[in-house]
Every structure is written in C-alpha cells, then in structure tokens.
PDB file of C-alpha atoms in Angstrom:
ATOM      1  CA  MET A 904     -24.717  31.235 -67.111  1.00 37.00           C
ATOM      2  CA  ALA A 905     -21.453  30.290 -65.402  1.00 41.00           C
ATOM      3  CA  ASP A 906     -21.078  26.790 -64.070  1.00 47.00           C
ATOM      4  CA  PRO A 907     -21.425  27.014 -60.236  1.00 46.00           C
ATOM      5  CA  GLY A 908     -19.008  24.147 -59.860  1.00 44.00           C
ATOM      6  CA  ALA A 909     -16.302  25.704 -62.055  1.00 49.00           C
ATOM      7  CA  GLY A 910     -12.781  26.085 -60.711  1.00 56.00           C
ATOM      8  CA  SER A 911     -10.839  23.678 -58.527  1.00 67.00           C
ATOM      9  CA  PRO A 912     -12.687  20.578 -57.235  1.00 70.00           C
ATOM     10  CA  VAL A 913     -12.534  21.833 -53.651  1.00 74.00           C
ATOM     11  CA  THR A 914     -13.794  25.297 -54.587  1.00 82.00           C
ATOM     12  CA  GLY A 915     -16.574  23.800 -56.669  1.00 77.00           C
ATOM     13  CA  THR A 916     -17.608  21.459 -53.855  1.00 81.00           C
ATOM     14  CA  VAL A 917     -17.719  24.282 -51.306  1.00 85.00           C
ATOM     15  CA  ARG A 918     -19.662  26.479 -53.718  1.00 86.00           C
ATOM     16  CA  MET A 919     -22.249  23.799 -54.422  1.00 85.00           C
ATOM     17  CA  TYR A 920     -22.609  23.058 -50.723  1.00 86.00           C
ATOM     18  CA  GLY A 921     -23.173  26.759 -50.093  1.00 85.00           C
ATOM     19  CA  LEU A 922     -25.777  27.005 -52.846  1.00 86.00           C
ATOM     20  CA  LEU A 923     -27.709  23.994 -51.584  1.00 84.00           C
ATOM     21  CA  THR A 924     -27.686  25.112 -47.950  1.00 85.00           C
ATOM     22  CA  TRP A 925     -28.681  28.647 -48.937  1.00 86.00           C
ATOM     23  CA  THR A 926     -31.685  27.211 -50.769  1.00 84.00           C
ATOM     24  CA  TRP A 927     -32.832  25.428 -47.620  1.00 81.00           C
ATOM     25  CA  ILE A 928     -32.170  28.527 -45.479  1.00 84.00           C
ATOM     26  CA  ARG A 929     -34.254  30.703 -47.795  1.00 83.00           C
ATOM     27  CA  ALA A 930     -37.086  28.188 -47.556  1.00 82.00           C
ATOM     28  CA  ALA A 931     -36.922  28.247 -43.742  1.00 80.00           C
ATOM     29  CA  ALA A 932     -36.804  32.053 -43.733  1.00 79.00           C
ATOM     30  CA  GLN A 933     -40.298  32.126 -45.222  1.00 82.00           C
ATOM     31  CA  TYR A 934     -41.446  31.415 -41.656  1.00 81.00           C
ATOM     32  CA  PRO A 935     -39.170  33.686 -39.587  1.00 83.00           C
ATOM     33  CA  VAL A 936     -40.949  33.298 -36.238  1.00 88.00           C
ATOM     34  CA  SER A 937     -40.839  29.526 -36.466  1.00 84.00           C
ATOM     35  CA  MET A 938     -37.186  29.670 -37.530  1.00 82.00           C
ATOM     36  CA  VAL A 939     -36.194  31.820 -34.530  1.00 88.00           C
ATOM     37  CA  LEU A 940     -38.199  29.763 -32.039  1.00 89.00           C
ATOM     38  CA  LEU A 941     -36.691  26.520 -33.326  1.00 87.00           C
ATOM     39  CA  ALA A 942     -33.181  27.981 -33.027  1.00 87.00           C
ATOM     40  CA  LEU A 943     -33.862  29.110 -29.460  1.00 91.00           C
ATOM     41  CA  THR A 944     -35.323  25.732 -28.543  1.00 91.00           C
ATOM     42  CA  THR A 945     -32.263  24.010 -29.973  1.00 89.00           C
ATOM     43  CA  ALA A 946     -29.999  26.308 -27.935  1.00 90.00           C
ATOM     44  CA  VAL A 947     -31.898  25.563 -24.714  1.00 91.00           C
ATOM     45  CA  VAL A 948     -31.944  21.802 -25.258  1.00 90.00           C
ATOM     46  CA  THR A 949     -28.238  21.755 -26.142  1.00 87.00           C
ATOM     47  CA  GLY A 950     -27.434  23.828 -23.068  1.00 88.00           C
ATOM     48  CA  LEU A 951     -28.934  21.174 -20.779  1.00 90.00           C
ATOM     49  CA  ASP A 952     -25.614  19.303 -20.895  1.00 89.00           C
ATOM     50  CA  ALA A 953     -23.873  22.338 -19.420  1.00 91.00           C
ATOM     51  CA  ALA A 954     -26.629  22.627 -16.812  1.00 92.00           C
ATOM     52  CA  ALA A 955     -26.000  18.995 -15.850  1.00 91.00           C
ATOM     53  CA  ILE A 956     -22.314  19.757 -15.299  1.00 91.00           C
ATOM     54  CA  LEU A 957     -23.175  22.733 -13.087  1.00 90.00           C
ATOM     55  CA  LEU A 958     -25.583  20.516 -11.149  1.00 91.00           C
ATOM     56  CA  LEU A 959     -22.767  18.081 -10.441  1.00 89.00           C
ATOM     57  CA  PHE A 960     -20.600  20.889  -9.106  1.00 90.00           C
ATOM     58  CA  ALA A 961     -23.417  21.950  -6.795  1.00 87.00           C
ATOM     59  CA  HIS A 962     -22.683  18.756  -4.866  1.00 85.00           C
ATOM     60  CA  ALA A 963     -18.902  18.441  -5.304  1.00 85.00           C
ATOM     61  CA  PRO A 964     -16.091  21.007  -5.598  1.00 88.00           C
ATOM     62  CA  ARG A 965     -14.236  18.950  -8.224  1.00 90.00           C
ATOM     63  CA  ILE A 966     -14.915  16.226 -10.748  1.00 89.00           C
ATOM     64  CA  ALA A 967     -12.079  13.733 -11.202  1.00 88.00           C
ATOM     65  CA  GLY A 968      -9.694  16.388  -9.864  1.00 88.00           C
ATOM     66  CA  PHE A 969     -10.898  19.156 -12.201  1.00 93.00           C
ATOM     67  CA  ALA A 970     -12.521  22.406 -11.079  1.00 93.00           C
ATOM     68  CA  ALA A 971     -15.743  23.741 -12.625  1.00 94.00           C
ATOM     69  CA  PRO A 972     -14.094  26.191 -15.087  1.00 94.00           C
ATOM     70  CA  GLU A 973     -11.782  23.420 -16.320  1.00 95.00           C
ATOM     71  CA  VAL A 974     -14.642  20.987 -16.972  1.00 95.00           C
ATOM     72  CA  LEU A 975     -16.655  23.774 -18.595  1.00 96.00           C
ATOM     73  CA  PHE A 976     -13.627  24.433 -20.803  1.00 97.00           C
ATOM     74  CA  LEU A 977     -13.789  20.802 -21.936  1.00 96.00           C
ATOM     75  CA  TYR A 978     -17.532  21.126 -22.470  1.00 96.00           C
ATOM     76  CA  GLY A 979     -17.202  24.350 -24.461  1.00 96.00           C
ATOM     77  CA  THR A 980     -14.489  23.094 -26.792  1.00 96.00           C
ATOM     78  CA  SER A 981     -16.212  19.747 -27.330  1.00 96.00           C
ATOM     79  CA  ALA A 982     -19.683  21.215 -27.850  1.00 95.00           C
ATOM     80  CA  LEU A 983     -18.398  23.882 -30.233  1.00 96.00           C
ATOM     81  CA  ALA A 984     -16.389  21.409 -32.324  1.00 96.00           C
ATOM     82  CA  PHE A 985     -19.234  18.900 -32.419  1.00 95.00           C
ATOM     83  CA  GLY A 986     -21.821  21.587 -33.137  1.00 94.00           C
ATOM     84  CA  VAL A 987     -19.953  22.924 -36.167  1.00 95.00           C
ATOM     85  CA  SER A 988     -19.291  19.429 -37.528  1.00 94.00           C
ATOM     86  CA  ASP A 989     -22.934  18.476 -36.976  1.00 92.00           C
ATOM     87  CA  ILE A 990     -24.080  21.584 -38.861  1.00 92.00           C
ATOM     88  CA  LEU A 991     -21.790  20.802 -41.784  1.00 91.00           C
ATOM     89  CA  LEU A 992     -21.943  17.002 -42.020  1.00 90.00           C
ATOM     90  CA  GLY A 993     -24.374  15.620 -39.445  1.00 85.00           C
ATOM     91  CA  THR A 994     -26.995  14.544 -41.985  1.00 87.00           C
ATOM     92  CA  THR A 995     -24.575  12.051 -43.532  1.00 88.00           C
ATOM     93  CA  GLU A 996     -26.021   9.665 -40.949  1.00 85.00           C
ATOM     94  CA  ARG A 997     -29.090   9.486 -43.219  1.00 85.00           C
ATOM     95  CA  LEU A 998     -27.223   7.538 -45.885  1.00 86.00           C
ATOM     96  CA  GLY A 999     -28.756   4.228 -44.811  1.00 83.00           C
ATOM     97  CA  HIS A1000     -32.238   5.709 -45.247  1.00 84.00           C
ATOM     98  CA  HIS A1001     -31.402   6.801 -48.805  1.00 84.00           C
ATOM     99  CA  VAL A1002     -29.986   3.365 -49.602  1.00 82.00           C
ATOM    100  CA  ARG A1003     -33.124   1.631 -48.300  1.00 81.00           C
ATOM    101  CA  GLN A1004     -35.491   4.007 -50.099  1.00 82.00           C
ATOM    102  CA  GLY A1005     -33.532   3.965 -53.362  1.00 81.00           C
ATOM    103  CA  THR A1006     -33.174   7.764 -53.351  1.00 85.00           C
ATOM    104  CA  LEU A1007     -29.383   7.471 -53.422  1.00 85.00           C
ATOM    105  CA  ASP A1008     -29.688   6.314 -57.026  1.00 86.00           C
ATOM    106  CA  ALA A1009     -31.168   9.669 -58.005  1.00 85.00           C
ATOM    107  CA  MET A1010     -28.333  11.501 -56.237  1.00 87.00           C
ATOM    108  CA  LEU A1011     -25.730   9.547 -58.172  1.00 86.00           C
ATOM    109  CA  VAL A1012     -26.949  10.811 -61.545  1.00 84.00           C
ATOM    110  CA  ARG A1013     -26.871  14.482 -60.515  1.00 83.00           C
ATOM    111  CA  PRO A1014     -23.796  16.613 -61.289  1.00 83.00           C
ATOM    112  CA  VAL A1015     -23.127  17.133 -57.576  1.00 84.00           C
ATOM    113  CA  SER A1016     -21.320  14.860 -55.136  1.00 87.00           C
ATOM    114  CA  PRO A1017     -23.809  12.667 -53.220  1.00 89.00           C
ATOM    115  CA  LEU A1018     -21.887  13.519 -50.041  1.00 90.00           C
ATOM    116  CA  VAL A1019     -22.586  17.218 -50.625  1.00 89.00           C
ATOM    117  CA  GLN A1020     -26.246  16.509 -51.372  1.00 89.00           C
ATOM    118  CA  ILE A1021     -26.747  14.468 -48.203  1.00 90.00           C
ATOM    119  CA  ALA A1022     -24.745  16.868 -46.013  1.00 89.00           C
ATOM    120  CA  ALA A1023     -26.808  19.843 -47.215  1.00 87.00           C
ATOM    121  CA  GLU A1024     -30.124  18.011 -47.033  1.00 86.00           C
ATOM    122  CA  GLU A1025     -32.871  19.914 -45.170  1.00 82.00           C
ATOM    123  CA  PHE A1026     -30.318  22.398 -43.864  1.00 85.00           C
ATOM    124  CA  SER A1027     -32.019  24.544 -41.238  1.00 81.00           C
ATOM    125  CA  PRO A1028     -30.850  27.736 -39.467  1.00 83.00           C
ATOM    126  CA  ARG A1029     -32.039  26.184 -36.201  1.00 84.00           C
ATOM    127  CA  ARG A1030     -28.848  24.126 -36.230  1.00 86.00           C
ATOM    128  CA  PHE A1031     -26.915  27.257 -35.331  1.00 90.00           C
ATOM    129  CA  GLY A1032     -28.701  27.277 -32.007  1.00 90.00           C
ATOM    130  CA  LYS A1033     -26.399  24.439 -30.967  1.00 91.00           C
ATOM    131  CA  LEU A1034     -23.458  26.841 -31.018  1.00 93.00           C
ATOM    132  CA  VAL A1035     -24.935  29.401 -28.607  1.00 93.00           C
ATOM    133  CA  PRO A1036     -24.427  27.527 -25.303  1.00 94.00           C
ATOM    134  CA  ALA A1037     -21.041  26.233 -26.471  1.00 95.00           C
ATOM    135  CA  VAL A1038     -19.744  29.739 -27.224  1.00 96.00           C
ATOM    136  CA  LEU A1039     -21.150  31.229 -24.003  1.00 95.00           C
ATOM    137  CA  VAL A1040     -19.784  28.459 -21.790  1.00 96.00           C
ATOM    138  CA  LEU A1041     -16.390  28.505 -23.494  1.00 96.00           C
ATOM    139  CA  ALA A1042     -16.127  32.287 -23.060  1.00 96.00           C
ATOM    140  CA  TYR A1043     -16.930  31.930 -19.351  1.00 95.00           C
ATOM    141  CA  ALA A1044     -14.468  29.067 -18.894  1.00 95.00           C
ATOM    142  CA  LEU A1045     -11.644  30.951 -20.600  1.00 95.00           C
ATOM    143  CA  ALA A1046     -12.230  33.921 -18.309  1.00 94.00           C
ATOM    144  CA  GLU A1047     -12.481  31.892 -15.089  1.00 93.00           C
ATOM    145  CA  ALA A1048      -9.999  29.038 -15.585  1.00 91.00           C
ATOM    146  CA  ASP A1049      -6.774  29.291 -13.631  1.00 90.00           C
ATOM    147  CA  VAL A1050      -4.454  29.184 -16.632  1.00 92.00           C
ATOM    148  CA  ALA A1051      -1.101  30.882 -17.110  1.00 91.00           C
ATOM    149  CA  TRP A1052      -1.862  32.146 -20.611  1.00 93.00           C
ATOM    150  CA  THR A1053       1.051  32.137 -23.027  1.00 95.00           C
ATOM    151  CA  PRO A1054       1.017  32.708 -26.807  1.00 95.00           C
ATOM    152  CA  GLY A1055       1.177  28.937 -27.267  1.00 95.00           C
ATOM    153  CA  ARG A1056      -1.804  28.266 -25.008  1.00 96.00           C
ATOM    154  CA  VAL A1057      -3.821  31.063 -26.590  1.00 96.00           C
ATOM    155  CA  ALA A1058      -3.159  29.632 -30.066  1.00 96.00           C
ATOM    156  CA  ALA A1059      -3.963  26.120 -28.848  1.00 96.00           C
ATOM    157  CA  VAL A1060      -7.611  26.981 -28.132  1.00 96.00           C
ATOM    158  CA  PRO A1061      -8.753  27.789 -31.707  1.00 96.00           C
ATOM    159  CA  ALA A1062      -6.457  25.044 -33.000  1.00 97.00           C
ATOM    160  CA  MET A1063      -8.133  22.424 -30.803  1.00 96.00           C
ATOM    161  CA  VAL A1064     -11.617  23.588 -31.832  1.00 97.00           C
ATOM    162  CA  LEU A1065     -10.703  23.404 -35.527  1.00 97.00           C
ATOM    163  CA  SER A1066      -9.006  20.024 -35.108  1.00 97.00           C
ATOM    164  CA  GLY A1067     -11.917  18.712 -33.054  1.00 97.00           C
ATOM    165  CA  THR A1068     -14.357  19.871 -35.730  1.00 97.00           C
ATOM    166  CA  ALA A1069     -12.351  18.047 -38.387  1.00 97.00           C
ATOM    167  CA  ILE A1070     -12.125  14.875 -36.270  1.00 97.00           C
ATOM    168  CA  PHE A1071     -15.875  14.830 -35.661  1.00 96.00           C
ATOM    169  CA  GLY A1072     -16.453  15.645 -39.343  1.00 95.00           C
ATOM    170  CA  GLY A1073     -14.286  12.724 -40.394  1.00 95.00           C
ATOM    171  CA  LEU A1074     -16.181  10.457 -37.999  1.00 94.00           C
ATOM    172  CA  TRP A1075     -19.527  11.625 -39.438  1.00 93.00           C
ATOM    173  CA  VAL A1076     -18.398  10.653 -42.932  1.00 93.00           C
ATOM    174  CA  LEU A1077     -16.705   7.442 -41.784  1.00 93.00           C
ATOM    175  CA  THR A1078     -19.708   6.178 -39.813  1.00 91.00           C
ATOM    176  CA  GLY A1079     -21.991   7.271 -42.630  1.00 89.00           C
ATOM    177  CA  ALA A1080     -19.932   5.274 -45.129  1.00 89.00           C
ATOM    178  CA  VAL A1081     -20.362   2.150 -42.994  1.00 87.00           C
ATOM    179  CA  GLN A1082     -24.040   2.290 -43.946  1.00 86.00           C
ATOM    180  CA  PHE A1083     -23.157   1.376 -47.520  1.00 83.00           C
ATOM    181  CA  VAL A1084     -22.517  -2.092 -46.077  1.00 81.00           C
ATOM    182  CA  LEU A1085     -24.470  -2.137 -42.809  1.00 77.00           C
ATOM    183  CA  ILE A1086     -27.610  -0.266 -43.781  1.00 67.00           C
ATOM    184  CA  ASP A1087     -29.207  -0.475 -40.337  1.00 66.00           C
ATOM    185  CA  SER A1088     -26.142   0.704 -38.406  1.00 66.00           C
ATOM    186  CA  HIS A1089     -27.661   4.123 -37.733  1.00 67.00           C
ATOM    187  CA  GLY A1090     -27.821   3.529 -33.969  1.00 69.00           C
ATOM    188  CA  ALA A1091     -24.237   2.310 -33.788  1.00 73.00           C
ATOM    189  CA  SER A1092     -23.105   5.376 -35.728  1.00 78.00           C
ATOM    190  CA  LYS A1093     -24.774   7.654 -33.170  1.00 83.00           C
ATOM    191  CA  SER A1094     -22.884   5.935 -30.372  1.00 84.00           C
ATOM    192  CA  VAL A1095     -19.635   7.123 -31.977  1.00 88.00           C
ATOM    193  CA  THR A1096     -20.719  10.649 -32.947  1.00 88.00           C
ATOM    194  CA  TYR A1097     -23.226  11.784 -30.318  1.00 89.00           C
ATOM    195  CA  GLY A1098     -21.711   9.441 -27.748  1.00 90.00           C
ATOM    196  CA  GLY A1099     -18.266  10.833 -28.523  1.00 90.00           C
ATOM    197  CA  ALA A1100     -19.546  14.384 -28.112  1.00 92.00           C
ATOM    198  CA  PHE A1101     -20.908  13.572 -24.649  1.00 91.00           C
ATOM    199  CA  LEU A1102     -17.753  11.715 -23.642  1.00 92.00           C
ATOM    200  CA  THR A1103     -15.396  14.553 -24.538  1.00 94.00           C
ATOM    201  CA  GLN A1104     -17.302  17.002 -22.342  1.00 94.00           C
ATOM    202  CA  TYR A1105     -15.781  15.429 -19.232  1.00 94.00           C
ATOM    203  CA  PRO A1106     -12.230  14.711 -17.991  1.00 94.00           C
ATOM    204  CA  MET A1107     -10.913  11.381 -19.211  1.00 94.00           C
ATOM    205  CA  THR A1108      -9.714  10.715 -15.650  1.00 92.00           C
ATOM    206  CA  MET A1109     -13.337   9.807 -14.892  1.00 92.00           C
ATOM    207  CA  PHE A1110     -13.037   6.649 -16.970  1.00 92.00           C
ATOM    208  CA  ALA A1111     -11.111   3.392 -16.725  1.00 92.00           C
ATOM    209  CA  ARG A1112      -7.589   3.440 -18.120  1.00 92.00           C
ATOM    210  CA  ASP A1113      -8.327   0.786 -20.761  1.00 94.00           C
ATOM    211  CA  PHE A1114     -11.323   2.789 -21.961  1.00 93.00           C
ATOM    212  CA  VAL A1115      -9.161   5.907 -22.259  1.00 94.00           C
ATOM    213  CA  ARG A1116      -6.652   3.909 -24.300  1.00 94.00           C
ATOM    214  CA  GLY A1117      -9.501   2.872 -26.607  1.00 94.00           C
ATOM    215  CA  VAL A1118     -10.643   6.447 -27.248  1.00 94.00           C
ATOM    216  CA  THR A1119      -7.031   7.472 -27.786  1.00 94.00           C
ATOM    217  CA  PHE A1120      -5.661   4.769 -30.084  1.00 94.00           C
ATOM    218  CA  VAL A1121      -8.790   3.160 -31.643  1.00 93.00           C
ATOM    219  CA  VAL A1122     -11.441   5.866 -31.967  1.00 92.00           C
ATOM    220  CA  PRO A1123      -9.280   8.957 -31.360  1.00 95.00           C
ATOM    221  CA  LEU A1124     -11.839  11.032 -29.477  1.00 96.00           C
ATOM    222  CA  ALA A1125      -9.231  12.008 -26.891  1.00 96.00           C
ATOM    223  CA  PHE A1126      -7.627  14.229 -29.534  1.00 97.00           C
ATOM    224  CA  VAL A1127     -10.825  16.263 -29.976  1.00 96.00           C
ATOM    225  CA  ASN A1128     -10.020  18.312 -26.873  1.00 95.00           C
ATOM    226  CA  TRP A1129      -8.596  16.196 -24.066  1.00 96.00           C
ATOM    227  CA  MET A1130      -4.995  15.929 -25.217  1.00 96.00           C
ATOM    228  CA  PRO A1131      -4.613  19.612 -26.151  1.00 97.00           C
ATOM    229  CA  ALA A1132      -6.528  20.575 -22.984  1.00 96.00           C
ATOM    230  CA  LEU A1133      -3.816  18.867 -20.931  1.00 96.00           C
ATOM    231  CA  TYR A1134      -1.392  21.352 -22.436  1.00 96.00           C
ATOM    232  CA  VAL A1135      -3.653  24.375 -21.970  1.00 96.00           C
ATOM    233  CA  LEU A1136      -4.573  23.457 -18.386  1.00 94.00           C
ATOM    234  CA  ASP A1137      -1.037  22.240 -17.581  1.00 93.00           C
ATOM    235  CA  ARG A1138      -2.195  18.811 -16.420  1.00 94.00           C
ATOM    236  CA  PRO A1139      -0.316  15.476 -16.495  1.00 93.00           C
ATOM    237  CA  ASP A1140      -1.415  12.806 -18.956  1.00 93.00           C
ATOM    238  CA  PRO A1141      -2.950   9.823 -17.080  1.00 90.00           C
ATOM    239  CA  LEU A1142      -1.611   7.488 -19.799  1.00 92.00           C
ATOM    240  CA  GLY A1143       1.908   8.908 -19.542  1.00 91.00           C
ATOM    241  CA  LEU A1144       2.165   9.606 -23.282  1.00 93.00           C
ATOM    242  CA  PRO A1145       4.967  11.840 -24.599  1.00 93.00           C
ATOM    243  CA  ASP A1146       4.323  15.585 -24.461  1.00 92.00           C
ATOM    244  CA  ALA A1147       4.216  15.627 -28.258  1.00 94.00           C
ATOM    245  CA  ALA A1148       0.856  13.807 -28.108  1.00 95.00           C
ATOM    246  CA  ARG A1149      -0.719  17.003 -26.778  1.00 95.00           C
ATOM    247  CA  PHE A1150       0.005  18.685 -30.096  1.00 96.00           C
ATOM    248  CA  ALA A1151      -1.030  15.769 -32.335  1.00 96.00           C
ATOM    249  CA  SER A1152      -4.686  16.749 -32.844  1.00 97.00           C
ATOM    250  CA  PRO A1153      -4.156  18.389 -36.281  1.00 97.00           C
ATOM    251  CA  ALA A1154      -2.346  15.294 -37.560  1.00 97.00           C
ATOM    252  CA  VAL A1155      -5.050  13.028 -36.130  1.00 97.00           C
ATOM    253  CA  ALA A1156      -7.702  15.205 -37.788  1.00 97.00           C
ATOM    254  CA  VAL A1157      -6.012  14.794 -41.180  1.00 97.00           C
ATOM    255  CA  LEU A1158      -5.821  11.031 -40.629  1.00 97.00           C
ATOM    256  CA  VAL A1159      -9.478  10.671 -39.620  1.00 96.00           C
ATOM    257  CA  CYS A1160     -10.672  12.853 -42.508  1.00 95.00           C
ATOM    258  CA  GLY A1161      -8.511  10.841 -44.898  1.00 95.00           C
ATOM    259  CA  LEU A1162      -9.986   7.572 -43.617  1.00 95.00           C
ATOM    260  CA  GLY A1163     -13.484   9.003 -43.954  1.00 93.00           C
ATOM    261  CA  ALA A1164     -12.835  10.062 -47.554  1.00 93.00           C
ATOM    262  CA  VAL A1165     -11.375   6.661 -48.471  1.00 95.00           C
ATOM    263  CA  ALA A1166     -14.279   4.812 -46.822  1.00 93.00           C
ATOM    264  CA  TRP A1167     -16.861   6.973 -48.575  1.00 92.00           C
ATOM    265  CA  ARG A1168     -15.277   6.517 -51.996  1.00 91.00           C
ATOM    266  CA  ALA A1169     -14.937   2.773 -51.425  1.00 91.00           C
ATOM    267  CA  GLY A1170     -18.603   2.602 -50.433  1.00 89.00           C
ATOM    268  CA  LEU A1171     -19.659   4.457 -53.578  1.00 87.00           C
ATOM    269  CA  ARG A1172     -17.554   2.174 -55.793  1.00 86.00           C
ATOM    270  CA  HIS A1173     -19.100  -0.951 -54.318  1.00 82.00           C
ATOM    271  CA  TYR A1174     -22.645   0.369 -54.065  1.00 82.00           C
ATOM    272  CA  ARG A1175     -25.193  -1.593 -56.054  1.00 76.00           C
ATOM    273  CA  SER A1176     -28.359   0.163 -57.114  1.00 71.00           C
ATOM    274  CA  THR A1177     -31.627  -0.962 -55.541  1.00 59.00           C
ATOM    275  CA  GLY A1178     -33.138  -1.001 -59.020  1.00 53.00           C
ATOM    276  CA  SER A1179     -36.164   0.911 -57.769  1.00 49.00           C
TER     277      SER A1179
END
C-alpha cells in the first residue's frame, strides 16, 4: 500500500489532512438528518451578525459614513475569510486542552504532524454552514454596492478573501502556539480570532484612531479586508497611509503565516511531556 504522505512535504501534509477530515465526515454522514440540521443551525446562528447590521441600518442610513451595501461587503469578506480559516484551522485553539490532558504526547509519536491532527480533530460538515450567510451577503453586497468596477477591483475581491483567510489562519496557529507556554490562554486567544472576526465586519472609522493603529501595525486585522476594501470602495484611509498599503494584504498574510509556523515549531521544540 502506498504511503499516503509520500511526495513533497506540503503535498503529504495536505493529503493527510484530507484523509483525516474525510474520516470524520464519513462518521458524521452516518446520521444525515442530524448533519443537515446542524449545518442549517450553524448557518442561521452565523447569519445573526448580518441581521444585527441590517437592524442598525433600520435606524440610521449610514454607519460611520458607510452605506448598507458597503458595510455588508465588509461583513461578507470578513465572514467568508474567517469561516474558511475556522473550518481549516479553528480547532488549533484546543492545544491547551491536549497539553493539560497529556494527549499531545500521543500525537507526537504518530507519523503525522500534530498540527494536522489537531486541525482535523472532530471535523464536522456542519462547519460549512458558516459559509452560507457569508456567501449570500457578499453576493448581495457586490450587486448593490456603488462601485466603479475595474479589472483591478474585480481581482481585488477574491485576493482579499484569500489573504484574509491566510491572515486568520496564521492567527489561529499563532494563538494556538501560545498555549504551549500559557496553557490557560484559551479565552485570550478567542479575543484575537473571534474578536478579530467581529471587528473586521465593520468600518474601522467606527473606532478610535489609536485602536485602528493597533489593529494595523500590531495585530494586522486591518489587512483582512479593511485596507483592500478602501481600494475597492474608493475610500480615503483614515490613517493617511500610502496607497500601497491597500495592496499589502498578501504580503501581510505571508508574514503572519510565517510567524505562526515559527511559533508553532518553537513551541514543539520546547514542549516537555506531562509524563502521563
């Protein structure tokens, strides 16, 4: 039997991740009604954020100077990027639990990366329900937003979703790696990941300038969708950054993913078994 991890390291990692997730999906498919209902419930619960935005616009024509389709565009791109990253890597936040329980030790002796094992853990098709409201809202926003569409702006939309997914993915791994040292930092990690997802659904002009600087230069959440959205929506940057910053999301994504990989490897090197 051929080795499922044969080939390049990246190909082998992707293949093993696919095999592990497919195993969990097949298990969930044994109960199809439950699987569908859970996916629908997830879609409805996730869509409540969009409903909250619409509720705000029922009482005001604009939010921080942005019309409803523009804010929904921010919501759609943020929710889609976060949803995909959560599907792929969201369970890395469970690392602290595995460290406390000693189950990480068992993962380390298996011929599969512990990151892949944790990321694929209890993979459920219901996670895909998170993408439904994001896709629907984004499609509506693209159709209704007052944008002078050019080839550059059209290309910027999938680019910002991909870059945002990579940025959130890097943050999942980075905050997960912190739990090698701070085992009980699960709540703080959520403030960066889930909190960042909520933050990027709204215009940054809603927040104080110093806060916007923090989510631009410290935790670069502004590059998930805000900076490229300024280009797509043809809006001025409240921080007055150079125009080139609007196209920096791919580079920021590479940087964040690189930091996440370094932090994870450093955590593994310094990890000491529980002995259990």
